[in-house]
Tab-separated table of C-alpha atoms in Angstrom:
chain	number	residue	atom	x	y	z
A	1025	MET	CA	105.191	92.726	99.575
A	1026	GLN	CA	103.308	95.747	98.221
A	1027	ARG	CA	103.183	97.272	101.720
A	1028	ILE	CA	106.908	96.675	102.285
A	1029	ILE	CA	107.785	98.461	99.061
A	1030	GLU	CA	105.530	101.372	99.999
A	1031	ILE	CA	107.074	101.703	103.471
A	1032	LEU	CA	110.665	101.453	102.236
A	1033	THR	CA	109.984	103.933	99.439
A	1034	ASN	CA	108.397	106.428	101.851
A	1035	LYS	CA	111.347	106.062	104.233
A	1036	ASN	CA	113.872	106.263	101.374
A	1037	LYS	CA	115.334	102.883	102.423
A	1038	THR	CA	116.715	100.092	100.272
A	1039	ILE	CA	117.086	96.349	100.471
A	1040	SER	CA	119.374	93.681	98.985
A	1041	THR	CA	119.176	89.907	99.063
A	1042	MET	CA	121.576	86.979	98.975
A	1043	GLU	CA	119.561	83.820	98.488
A	1044	SER	CA	120.528	80.205	98.305
A	1045	CYS	CA	117.733	77.626	98.678
A	1046	THR	CA	115.019	80.074	97.594
A	1047	GLY	CA	116.840	80.599	94.308
A	1048	GLY	CA	115.863	84.228	93.883
A	1049	ALA	CA	112.202	83.766	94.839
A	1050	LEU	CA	112.391	86.620	97.349
A	1051	ALA	CA	113.889	89.003	94.789
A	1052	SER	CA	111.289	87.847	92.289
A	1053	SER	CA	108.464	88.555	94.727
A	1054	ILE	CA	109.865	92.044	95.250
A	1055	THR	CA	110.218	92.754	91.534
A	1056	ASP	CA	106.649	91.546	90.923
A	1057	ILE	CA	105.498	94.824	92.509
A	1058	ASP	CA	105.489	98.193	90.741
A	1059	GLY	CA	108.054	100.498	92.285
A	1060	ALA	CA	110.463	97.742	93.255
A	1061	SER	CA	113.292	99.477	91.418
A	1062	GLU	CA	113.112	102.246	94.023
A	1063	ILE	CA	114.035	99.923	96.875
A	1064	LEU	CA	115.819	96.803	95.533
A	1065	LYS	CA	119.515	97.608	95.132
A	1066	PHE	CA	120.938	94.172	94.307
A	1067	SER	CA	120.164	90.498	94.535
A	1068	ALA	CA	122.434	87.473	94.295
A	1069	VAL	CA	121.610	83.788	94.107
A	1070	THR	CA	124.562	81.985	95.646
A	1071	TYR	CA	123.680	78.319	95.443
A	1072	SER	CA	127.252	77.124	95.858
A	1073	ASN	CA	129.629	77.643	98.755
A	1074	GLU	CA	132.131	79.021	96.249
A	1075	TYR	CA	129.902	81.945	95.358
A	1076	LYS	CA	128.820	82.628	98.919
A	1077	ILE	CA	132.520	83.016	99.675
A	1078	LYS	CA	133.083	85.198	96.576
A	1079	MET	CA	130.274	87.430	97.846
A	1080	GLY	CA	132.066	87.845	101.173
A	1081	VAL	CA	130.939	84.984	103.394
A	1082	ASN	CA	133.879	83.985	105.573
A	1083	PRO	CA	134.823	80.368	104.716
A	1084	SER	CA	135.678	79.695	108.353
A	1085	ILE	CA	132.013	80.356	109.249
A	1086	ILE	CA	130.907	77.720	106.733
A	1087	ASP	CA	133.573	75.315	108.007
A	1088	LYS	CA	132.667	75.826	111.664
A	1089	TYR	CA	128.847	76.060	111.522
A	1090	SER	CA	128.043	74.610	108.057
A	1091	VAL	CA	126.556	76.389	105.100
A	1092	TYR	CA	123.137	75.645	106.603
A	1093	SER	CA	123.257	77.786	109.724
A	1094	LYS	CA	122.134	81.080	111.199
A	1095	GLU	CA	125.788	82.149	111.188
A	1096	THR	CA	126.046	81.688	107.425
A	1097	ALA	CA	122.710	83.457	106.874
A	1098	THR	CA	124.013	86.342	108.987
A	1099	GLU	CA	127.212	86.565	106.958
A	1100	MET	CA	125.143	86.562	103.775
A	1101	ALA	CA	122.867	89.362	105.033
A	1102	HIS	CA	125.737	91.542	106.239
A	1103	ASN	CA	127.824	91.104	103.119
A	1104	ILE	CA	125.032	91.782	100.649
A	1105	ALA	CA	124.027	94.957	102.530
A	1106	ILE	CA	127.620	96.154	102.492
A	1107	PHE	CA	128.217	95.141	98.870
A	1108	ALA	CA	125.089	96.937	97.652
A	1109	ASN	CA	125.208	99.762	100.196
A	1110	SER	CA	121.613	99.051	101.149
A	1111	ASN	CA	119.843	99.727	104.439
A	1112	TYR	CA	118.666	96.132	104.802
A	1113	GLY	CA	120.317	92.887	103.746
A	1114	ILE	CA	118.580	89.532	103.724
A	1115	GLY	CA	120.478	86.244	103.733
A	1116	ILE	CA	118.713	82.930	103.172
A	1117	THR	CA	120.251	79.455	103.346
A	1118	GLY	CA	118.877	76.019	104.094
A	1119	LYS	CA	117.505	72.806	102.702
A	1120	LEU	CA	114.185	72.429	100.929
A	1121	ASN	CA	113.105	68.800	100.707
A	1122	ARG	CA	116.491	67.373	99.804
A	1123	VAL	CA	119.749	66.041	101.130
A	1124	ASP	CA	122.858	67.862	99.916
A	1125	LYS	CA	125.671	65.381	99.251
A	1126	ASN	CA	128.204	68.234	99.067
A	1127	ASN	CA	127.157	69.639	102.457
A	1128	PRO	CA	126.007	66.743	104.633
A	1129	PHE	CA	125.657	68.824	107.784
A	1130	GLY	CA	122.621	70.765	108.923
A	1131	ASP	CA	119.033	69.808	109.437
A	1132	ASP	CA	117.010	68.751	106.427
A	1133	ASN	CA	114.009	70.974	105.709
A	1134	LYS	CA	115.256	73.869	107.835
A	1135	VAL	CA	115.834	77.333	106.404
A	1136	PHE	CA	117.882	80.016	108.146
A	1137	ILE	CA	117.166	83.668	107.473
A	1138	CYS	CA	118.860	86.834	108.649
A	1139	ILE	CA	117.452	90.289	108.058
A	1140	TYR	CA	120.211	92.776	108.765
A	1141	ASP	CA	119.341	96.380	109.572
A	1142	LYS	CA	122.641	97.994	108.637
A	1143	ASN	CA	121.778	101.443	109.996
A	1144	ASN	CA	121.153	100.059	113.482
A	1145	ASN	CA	123.601	97.140	113.230
A	1146	GLN	CA	120.769	94.801	114.219
A	1147	ASP	CA	120.211	91.199	113.112
A	1148	TYR	CA	116.793	89.582	113.027
A	1149	LEU	CA	117.069	85.808	112.799
A	1150	LEU	CA	114.394	83.402	111.641
A	1151	GLU	CA	114.268	79.642	111.282
A	1152	VAL	CA	111.582	78.160	109.076
A	1153	LEU	CA	110.690	74.485	108.850
A	1154	ALA	CA	110.135	73.765	105.188
A	1155	THR	CA	107.511	71.061	105.589
A	1156	GLU	CA	105.443	71.629	102.459
A	1157	LYS	CA	105.522	68.949	99.778
A	1158	SER	CA	106.764	71.083	96.898
A	1159	ARG	CA	109.807	73.324	96.627
A	1160	ASN	CA	107.636	76.178	95.368
A	1161	ALA	CA	105.331	75.932	98.386
A	1162	ASN	CA	108.354	75.927	100.705
A	1163	LYS	CA	109.810	78.974	98.965
A	1164	GLN	CA	106.507	80.781	99.447
A	1165	LEU	CA	106.457	79.736	103.109
A	1166	VAL	CA	109.901	81.306	103.578
A	1167	ILE	CA	108.914	84.487	101.742
A	1168	ASN	CA	105.751	84.834	103.844
A	1169	GLU	CA	107.799	84.625	107.057
A	1170	ILE	CA	110.218	87.258	105.746
A	1171	ILE	CA	107.332	89.563	104.828
A	1172	LYS	CA	105.855	89.235	108.335
A	1173	LYS	CA	109.191	90.010	109.969
A	1174	LEU	CA	109.977	92.915	107.663
A	1175	LEU	CA	106.602	94.486	108.431
A	1176	GLU	CA	107.498	94.309	112.134
A	1177	ILE	CA	110.927	95.904	111.818
A	1178	ILE	CA	110.661	98.525	109.087
């Protein structure tokens, strides 16, 4: 994450996150690094469908594809980038070692991520199988995949 913050700072670029299953772990990993305030514009943890929708996710996307989908992750990434006026938006949604009785659709233990490059109107989609035994280990697995992808695209 240190390298990402350095690159974004040098390029005068910013990032925002809308996280669900990771519960703010990505934003936390960013703010663990000195200089994070230069690049992190805004972060939202939208655990519920209600707050994903309040943050701009189109409810018809959730209805059609489920809250656990690349389409929802894409909506999250786009809307957080627009809301915060950041260069990059990251949306994360999925299931980490649990069944969601309120949202019975979608694969268990699959996390959908979209990194949206607003300047180039480009989406980078990732799917991560959350196969670790603990939620914390699965969150770190997701963050590591995001770091790898960000280093490729920024």
